[in-house]
Amino acid sequence: MVMVVPLHCFSFRHCLRNHTTQLPLSSRSITTSTLCFHSPIIQAKLPFFTNSDSFQVGRPIGTYGFINITSYSAFPSGPGTDYSLEDLGGLKTQDVGEGNVKIRLYEGRVSRGPLSGTPVTFKVYPGRRAGGVMADALAANELNTHLFLQSSSKGIAEHLVLLVGGFETATGEQWLAFRDDGKYSVADYAKIVSERVSKNREVSSWNPFEQGLTIKRRQSFITKLFQGVMKGVAYLHDHDRLHQSLGPFSVVLNTISEKEGSYLIPRLRDLAFSVNVRYTELDDSGKLAEGLWRRATVAGAFTQMEKRAFGIADDIYEAGLLFAYLAFVPFCEAGVMDSLSLQRLLENTFQLDLEATREYCLADDKLVNAVEFLDLGNGAGWELLQTMLNADFRKRPTAEAVLNHRFLTGAVI
């Protein structure tokens, strides 16, 4: 599992044509080139720009990297425990470390062609020279995954970010340009809302009616948010692609105003770790998938059909952790809960026993609103969370089954 994180929290192989152009970068210019690729690129249905002259670059808006799994250790088994490794389907607790690929983000816009004036967000990989083989592989994988998906006969996915161009600079940096459909991630939303919870609880005169209305609006907003996430996951799986880095930072939102929930469109991004699980490609999925297949083997998935099922179930597990994050963090005061603490609580402390988790949370007044959210529909939220986080990967639902669960169909909220 890979988790994308902002750094303040802690192969794009091709040949260049002979001519070069100039790319404005704020007040500076850097020499760049148009490019053609060694491997065939599937043509996207929308205009796709590979010349740096087609863009203007604005101010930097952030940097981020990823947390990478560095080792695995099994849950305790044997005398004194209720679960064995076999019972857990090979599920592992994880030691994590910071990855060595640092990614920069810039504002920008398309300056030429039919999309002229369209705002974009540039995602800049350091390239092989500065970031090594891993940076090159991540950039290439993200580029090719988006172009494959955007060429689908089923149309462009509403819940995936849209890639509109890409190019490499003379210094080897790889720039991917995505249509700007929102500045905020799920992590940004949760942080802002939890800070608001803290502020409101400091005001003893906060109107109970207004408080109840706010909670109800938040429940609806988060439900729609997660529906959009799962629609994006379902689209990926329907096209034989895994996400493999799904988390609070890998979902971008066009609004974080809960009063504008009817206009909310969540979009998945960060497909650099995406894996092709088409049966004909499983044996040639490359280094980026080595950790996934290693875990699949430990879980008892040996045949191609079993490995593919494990990969899909692994995405569902990540989506389940994201659902837990959405159920807890926005309903708690700032600092009470974060994604890693919540994952440890679920996996290590309670070993994915959601009934025991609920009993624990009921005893903490700071978690009461999260419990009430998951309690809706006679515990429908806990039921959905339990099935997505099932220790046996064979028993986890598909993305479509998650979308059809009563917690997300409108029967509860």
Coordinates of C-alpha atoms in Angstrom, one line a residue:
M1 CA 0.0 0.0 0.0
V2 CA 1.2 3.5 -0.8
M3 CA -0.1 6.6 0.8
V4 CA 0.4 10.0 -0.9
V5 CA 1.2 12.7 1.6
P6 CA 2.2 16.4 1.5
L7 CA 5.9 16.9 2.2
H8 CA 5.2 19.6 4.8
C9 CA 3.8 16.6 6.7
F10 CA 6.8 15.0 6.1
S11 CA 9.6 5.1 -17.6
F12 CA 8.7 8.5 -18.9
R13 CA 11.2 7.1 -21.6
H14 CA 11.1 9.0 -24.8
C15 CA 13.1 10.6 -27.6
L16 CA 13.2 14.3 -28.2
R17 CA 12.7 16.0 -31.5
N18 CA 15.4 18.2 -32.7
H19 CA 13.9 21.6 -32.1
T20 CA 13.4 23.2 -28.6
T21 CA 10.9 25.7 -27.4
Q22 CA 10.7 28.1 -24.4
L23 CA 8.3 27.6 -21.5
P24 CA 7.4 30.6 -19.4
L25 CA 7.8 29.8 -15.7
S26 CA 6.6 32.8 -13.7
S27 CA 9.3 35.3 -14.5
R28 CA 11.8 32.7 -15.7
S29 CA 12.0 30.5 -18.8
I30 CA 13.4 27.0 -19.1
T31 CA 14.4 25.2 -22.2
T32 CA 12.1 22.3 -23.1
S33 CA 11.3 20.1 -26.0
T34 CA 8.3 18.4 -27.6
L35 CA 8.4 14.7 -27.3
C36 CA 7.5 11.4 -28.9
F37 CA 7.4 8.2 -27.0
H38 CA 9.3 4.9 -27.6
S39 CA 6.2 2.9 -26.6
P40 CA 2.9 3.4 -28.4
I41 CA 0.6 5.8 -26.6
I42 CA -3.2 5.3 -27.0
Q43 CA -4.8 8.4 -28.4
A44 CA -7.1 10.3 -26.0
K45 CA -10.4 11.4 -27.2
L46 CA -9.8 15.0 -26.0
P47 CA -7.0 17.3 -27.2
F48 CA -3.7 16.2 -25.7
F49 CA -0.7 18.6 -25.7
T50 CA 2.9 17.4 -25.8
N51 CA 4.4 20.8 -26.6
S52 CA 5.4 23.1 -23.7
D53 CA 4.4 26.1 -25.8
S54 CA 0.8 25.0 -25.3
F55 CA 0.9 26.0 -21.6
Q56 CA 1.7 28.9 -19.3
V57 CA 2.9 28.1 -15.8
G58 CA 2.0 30.1 -12.7
R59 CA 2.9 30.1 -9.1
P60 CA 3.9 27.0 -7.2
I61 CA 1.1 25.6 -5.0
G62 CA 2.7 22.8 -3.0
T63 CA 4.9 19.7 -2.9
Y64 CA 4.2 16.2 -1.8
G65 CA 5.6 12.7 -1.8
F66 CA 4.5 9.3 -0.7
I67 CA 4.8 6.9 2.2
N68 CA 6.0 3.6 1.1
I69 CA 5.8 0.2 2.8
T70 CA 9.2 -0.9 3.8
S71 CA 8.5 -4.1 5.7
Y72 CA 5.6 -6.3 6.9
S73 CA 4.8 -8.1 10.1
A74 CA 1.9 -10.4 10.7
F75 CA -0.7 -9.8 13.3
P76 CA 0.0 -11.8 16.5
S77 CA -1.2 -15.4 16.2
G78 CA -1.1 -18.4 18.4
P79 CA -2.1 -18.7 22.1
G80 CA -3.9 -15.8 23.6
T81 CA -5.1 -14.4 20.3
D82 CA -8.4 -14.9 18.4
Y83 CA -6.9 -14.7 14.9
S84 CA -4.3 -16.6 12.9
L85 CA -2.5 -15.5 9.8
E86 CA -4.7 -17.7 7.8
D87 CA -7.8 -16.3 9.4
L88 CA -6.6 -12.8 8.4
G89 CA -6.2 -13.7 4.8
G90 CA -2.6 -12.6 4.8
L91 CA -3.4 -9.1 6.1
K92 CA -0.3 -7.4 7.5
T93 CA 0.5 -4.5 9.7
Q94 CA 3.0 -2.2 8.0
D95 CA 6.2 -0.3 8.8
V96 CA 6.3 2.7 6.6
G97 CA 8.9 5.1 5.4
E98 CA 9.0 8.2 3.3
G99 CA 9.6 7.6 -0.4
N100 CA 12.4 9.4 -2.2
V101 CA 10.4 10.9 -5.1
K102 CA 9.4 14.6 -4.4
I103 CA 6.7 16.0 -6.5
R104 CA 6.0 19.7 -7.1
L105 CA 2.7 21.3 -8.0
Y106 CA 2.1 24.5 -10.0
E107 CA -0.9 26.4 -11.2
G108 CA -1.2 27.1 -15.0
R109 CA -3.4 27.2 -18.0
V110 CA -3.6 26.0 -21.5
S111 CA -2.5 28.8 -23.8
R112 CA -3.2 27.4 -27.3
G113 CA -5.7 25.2 -29.1
P114 CA -9.3 24.3 -28.4
L115 CA -8.8 24.2 -24.7
S116 CA -7.1 27.6 -24.5
G117 CA -7.7 29.4 -21.2
T118 CA -8.5 26.1 -19.4
P119 CA -6.9 26.2 -15.8
V120 CA -4.6 23.3 -15.1
T121 CA -2.5 21.9 -12.3
F122 CA 1.0 20.8 -13.2
K123 CA 2.4 17.8 -11.4
V124 CA 6.2 17.8 -11.8
Y125 CA 8.3 14.7 -11.4
P126 CA 12.0 15.2 -10.9
G127 CA 12.9 12.8 -13.7
R128 CA 15.5 10.0 -13.8
R129 CA 18.4 12.3 -13.4
A130 CA 17.3 13.7 -10.0
G131 CA 14.7 11.1 -8.9
G132 CA 16.2 7.9 -10.3
V133 CA 14.4 5.0 -12.0
M134 CA 11.5 5.2 -9.6
A135 CA 10.6 8.8 -10.6
D136 CA 10.8 7.8 -14.2
A137 CA 8.6 4.8 -13.8
L138 CA 6.0 6.6 -11.7
A139 CA 5.7 9.4 -14.3
A140 CA 5.4 7.0 -17.2
N141 CA 2.8 4.8 -15.4
E142 CA 0.6 7.8 -14.5
L143 CA 0.8 9.2 -18.0
N144 CA 0.0 5.9 -19.7
T145 CA -2.8 5.0 -17.2
H146 CA -4.6 8.2 -17.8
L147 CA -4.3 8.1 -21.6
F148 CA -5.6 4.5 -21.6
L149 CA -8.6 5.4 -19.4
Q150 CA -9.3 8.6 -21.4
S151 CA -9.5 6.6 -24.7
S152 CA -12.2 4.3 -23.3
S153 CA -15.2 3.6 -25.5
K154 CA -17.3 4.1 -22.4
G155 CA -16.4 7.7 -22.2
I156 CA -14.4 9.9 -19.9
A157 CA -14.9 9.2 -16.2
E158 CA -16.5 12.0 -14.3
H159 CA -14.8 10.9 -11.1
L160 CA -11.2 10.8 -12.3
V161 CA -9.0 13.9 -12.9
L162 CA -8.4 14.7 -16.6
L163 CA -5.0 14.7 -18.1
V164 CA -4.6 17.3 -20.9
G165 CA -0.9 17.2 -21.6
G166 CA 2.6 16.3 -20.7
F167 CA 6.2 17.2 -21.6
E168 CA 9.8 16.8 -20.4
T169 CA 12.2 19.7 -19.8
A170 CA 15.8 19.8 -20.9
T171 CA 16.8 19.0 -17.3
G172 CA 14.8 15.8 -17.4
E173 CA 11.8 16.9 -15.3
Q174 CA 8.5 15.4 -16.4
W175 CA 5.5 17.7 -16.3
L176 CA 1.9 16.4 -16.4
A177 CA -0.9 18.9 -16.8
F178 CA -4.3 18.1 -15.3
R179 CA -7.5 20.1 -15.7
D180 CA -8.0 22.1 -12.6
D181 CA -11.2 20.7 -11.1
G182 CA -10.5 21.7 -7.5
K183 CA -7.7 22.9 -5.2
Y184 CA -8.7 20.9 -2.1
S185 CA -8.2 17.2 -1.2
V186 CA -10.3 15.2 1.2
A187 CA -7.5 15.7 3.7
D188 CA -7.8 19.5 3.3
Y189 CA -11.6 19.2 3.8
A190 CA -11.3 17.1 6.9
K191 CA -8.7 19.4 8.4
I192 CA -10.7 22.5 7.9
V193 CA -13.9 20.9 9.2
S194 CA -12.3 19.4 12.3
E195 CA -10.8 22.8 13.1
R196 CA -14.3 24.3 12.8
V197 CA -15.6 21.6 15.2
S198 CA -13.0 22.6 17.7
K199 CA -13.9 26.3 17.4
N200 CA -17.6 25.6 17.7
R201 CA -17.2 23.5 20.9
E202 CA -15.4 26.4 22.5
V203 CA -18.6 28.4 22.1
S204 CA -21.0 27.2 24.7
S205 CA -23.9 29.1 23.2
W206 CA -23.9 27.3 19.9
N207 CA -27.5 26.8 18.9
P208 CA -28.5 23.1 19.3
F209 CA -30.8 23.4 16.3
E210 CA -28.0 24.8 14.1
Q211 CA -25.6 22.2 15.4
G212 CA -28.0 19.4 14.4
L213 CA -28.5 20.9 11.0
T214 CA -24.8 21.2 10.5
I215 CA -24.3 17.5 11.5
K216 CA -27.0 16.4 9.1
R217 CA -25.5 18.4 6.3
R218 CA -22.1 17.0 7.0
Q219 CA -23.4 13.4 6.9
S220 CA -25.0 14.0 3.5
F221 CA -21.9 15.7 2.1
I222 CA -19.6 12.8 3.3
T223 CA -22.0 10.2 1.9
K224 CA -22.0 11.9 -1.5
L225 CA -18.2 12.3 -1.4
F226 CA -17.7 8.6 -0.7
Q227 CA -20.2 7.7 -3.4
G228 CA -18.1 9.6 -5.9
V229 CA -14.9 8.0 -4.7
M230 CA -16.4 4.5 -5.2
K231 CA -17.7 5.4 -8.7
G232 CA -14.2 6.3 -9.6
V233 CA -12.9 3.0 -8.2
A234 CA -15.6 1.1 -10.0
Y235 CA -14.6 2.8 -13.3
L236 CA -11.0 1.8 -12.7
H237 CA -11.8 -1.8 -11.9
D238 CA -14.2 -2.0 -14.9
H239 CA -11.2 -1.1 -17.0
D240 CA -8.8 -3.6 -15.4
R241 CA -6.9 -1.0 -13.4
L242 CA -6.2 -0.7 -9.7
H243 CA -5.5 2.6 -8.0
Q244 CA -3.2 1.3 -5.2
S245 CA -2.6 4.6 -3.5
L246 CA -6.1 5.6 -2.5
G247 CA -6.3 7.9 0.5
P248 CA -7.3 11.4 1.8
F249 CA -4.7 13.1 -0.4
S250 CA -5.6 11.3 -3.6
V251 CA -9.1 12.6 -3.9
V252 CA -9.6 16.2 -5.1
L253 CA -12.9 18.1 -4.5
N254 CA -14.4 20.9 -6.5
T255 CA -16.0 22.3 -3.3
I256 CA -15.5 21.8 0.4
S257 CA -18.6 23.9 1.3
E258 CA -21.1 21.5 2.8
K259 CA -23.9 23.9 1.8
E260 CA -22.9 23.3 -1.8
G261 CA -23.1 19.5 -1.4
S262 CA -25.4 19.1 -4.4
Y263 CA -22.6 20.4 -6.7
L264 CA -19.9 18.2 -5.2
I265 CA -17.8 16.1 -7.6
P266 CA -15.0 14.1 -6.0
R267 CA -12.2 13.0 -8.5
L268 CA -9.5 10.4 -8.0
R269 CA -6.0 11.4 -8.8
D270 CA -2.4 10.1 -8.2
L271 CA -2.5 7.1 -10.5
A272 CA 1.2 6.7 -10.5
F273 CA 1.0 3.3 -8.7
S274 CA -1.9 2.0 -10.8
V275 CA -1.6 -1.6 -11.8
N276 CA -3.0 -3.3 -14.9
V277 CA -4.8 -6.4 -13.8
R278 CA -5.9 -7.6 -17.2
Y279 CA -5.2 -11.3 -17.2
T280 CA -2.8 -11.0 -20.1
E281 CA -0.8 -8.4 -18.3
L282 CA -0.5 -9.9 -14.8
D283 CA 2.8 -11.6 -15.4
D284 CA 4.3 -8.4 -16.8
S285 CA 3.1 -5.7 -14.4
G286 CA 6.6 -4.4 -13.5
K287 CA 8.4 -3.3 -10.3
L288 CA 5.6 -1.0 -9.1
A289 CA 3.4 -4.0 -8.5
E290 CA 6.0 -6.2 -6.8
G291 CA 4.7 -5.4 -3.3
L292 CA 1.1 -6.1 -4.3
W293 CA 1.9 -9.5 -5.7
R294 CA 4.2 -10.4 -2.7
R295 CA 1.3 -9.7 -0.4
A296 CA -1.0 -11.7 -2.7
T297 CA 1.2 -14.7 -2.4
V298 CA 1.3 -14.5 1.4
A299 CA -2.5 -14.3 1.4
G300 CA -2.7 -17.5 -0.7
A301 CA -3.4 -15.9 -4.1
F302 CA -1.4 -17.9 -6.6
T303 CA -3.3 -18.3 -9.8
Q304 CA -3.9 -15.3 -12.1
M305 CA -7.6 -15.3 -11.2
E306 CA -6.7 -15.2 -7.5
K307 CA -4.1 -12.5 -7.9
R308 CA -6.5 -10.3 -9.8
A309 CA -9.1 -10.8 -7.1
F310 CA -6.6 -10.0 -4.4
G311 CA -5.6 -6.7 -6.2
I312 CA -9.2 -5.6 -6.5
A313 CA -9.9 -6.5 -2.9
D314 CA -6.8 -4.6 -1.9
D315 CA -8.2 -1.4 -3.5
I316 CA -11.5 -2.0 -1.6
Y317 CA -9.6 -2.3 1.6
E318 CA -7.9 1.0 1.0
A319 CA -11.3 2.5 0.2
G320 CA -12.6 1.1 3.5
L321 CA -9.8 2.9 5.4
L322 CA -10.8 6.1 3.5
F323 CA -14.4 5.5 4.5
A324 CA -13.3 5.2 8.1
Y325 CA -11.3 8.4 7.8
L326 CA -14.3 10.2 6.4
A327 CA -16.5 8.8 9.2
F328 CA -14.3 10.0 12.0
V329 CA -12.0 12.9 11.2
P330 CA -14.5 15.5 10.0
F331 CA -16.8 14.8 13.0
C332 CA -14.0 15.1 15.6
E333 CA -12.1 18.0 17.0
A334 CA -8.7 18.8 15.4
G335 CA -6.0 16.5 16.6
V336 CA -8.3 13.8 18.0
M337 CA -7.9 11.4 15.1
D338 CA -5.7 11.1 12.0
S339 CA -5.5 8.5 9.3
L340 CA -2.5 6.6 10.7
S341 CA -3.9 6.6 14.2
L342 CA -7.2 5.4 13.0
Q343 CA -5.6 2.6 10.9
R344 CA -3.6 1.5 13.9
L345 CA -6.8 1.5 16.1
L346 CA -8.7 -0.6 13.6
E347 CA -5.9 -3.0 12.6
N348 CA -3.7 -3.4 15.6
T349 CA -5.8 -2.5 18.6
F350 CA -9.0 -4.2 17.6
Q351 CA -7.8 -6.4 14.7
L352 CA -10.6 -5.3 12.4
D353 CA -13.3 -6.2 14.9
L354 CA -15.7 -3.3 14.2
E355 CA -18.1 -4.2 17.0
A356 CA -15.3 -3.9 19.6
T357 CA -14.2 -0.7 17.9
R358 CA -17.7 0.8 18.2
E359 CA -17.9 -0.1 21.9
Y360 CA -14.6 1.6 22.5
C361 CA -15.6 4.7 20.6
L362 CA -19.0 4.9 22.5
A363 CA -17.0 5.5 25.7
D364 CA -15.3 8.6 24.3
D365 CA -17.4 11.7 24.1
K366 CA -15.0 13.1 21.4
L367 CA -16.0 10.4 19.0
V368 CA -19.8 10.4 19.6
N369 CA -20.7 12.2 16.3
A370 CA -18.6 9.7 14.3
V371 CA -20.4 6.8 16.0
E372 CA -23.8 8.3 15.4
F373 CA -22.9 8.7 11.7
L374 CA -22.0 5.0 11.3
D375 CA -25.0 4.0 13.5
L376 CA -27.4 5.4 10.9
G377 CA -29.8 2.8 9.4
N378 CA -29.4 0.5 12.4
G379 CA -25.6 0.3 12.1
A380 CA -25.5 0.4 8.3
G381 CA -22.2 2.3 8.3
W382 CA -20.5 -0.1 10.6
E383 CA -21.8 -3.0 8.5
L384 CA -20.4 -1.4 5.3
L385 CA -17.1 -0.7 7.0
Q386 CA -16.8 -4.2 8.3
T387 CA -17.3 -5.8 5.0
M388 CA -14.8 -3.5 3.2
L389 CA -12.2 -4.2 5.9
N390 CA -12.9 -7.9 6.0
A391 CA -9.6 -9.7 6.9
D392 CA -10.2 -12.3 4.2
F393 CA -9.8 -10.6 0.9
R394 CA -12.1 -13.1 -0.7
K395 CA -15.1 -11.8 1.3
R396 CA -14.7 -8.1 0.5
P397 CA -17.3 -6.6 -1.8
T398 CA -16.7 -5.2 -5.3
A399 CA -16.9 -1.5 -5.9
E400 CA -20.3 -1.9 -7.5
A401 CA -21.6 -3.8 -4.4
V402 CA -20.3 -1.0 -2.2
L403 CA -22.2 1.5 -4.2
N404 CA -25.4 -0.6 -3.9
H405 CA -25.1 -0.9 -0.1
R406 CA -28.0 0.6 1.7
F407 CA -25.7 3.1 3.5
L408 CA -24.9 4.8 0.1
T409 CA -28.2 4.3 -1.8
G410 CA -30.1 7.0 0.0
A411 CA -32.1 4.6 2.2
V412 CA -30.2 5.8 5.3
I413 CA -29.6 9.5 4.8

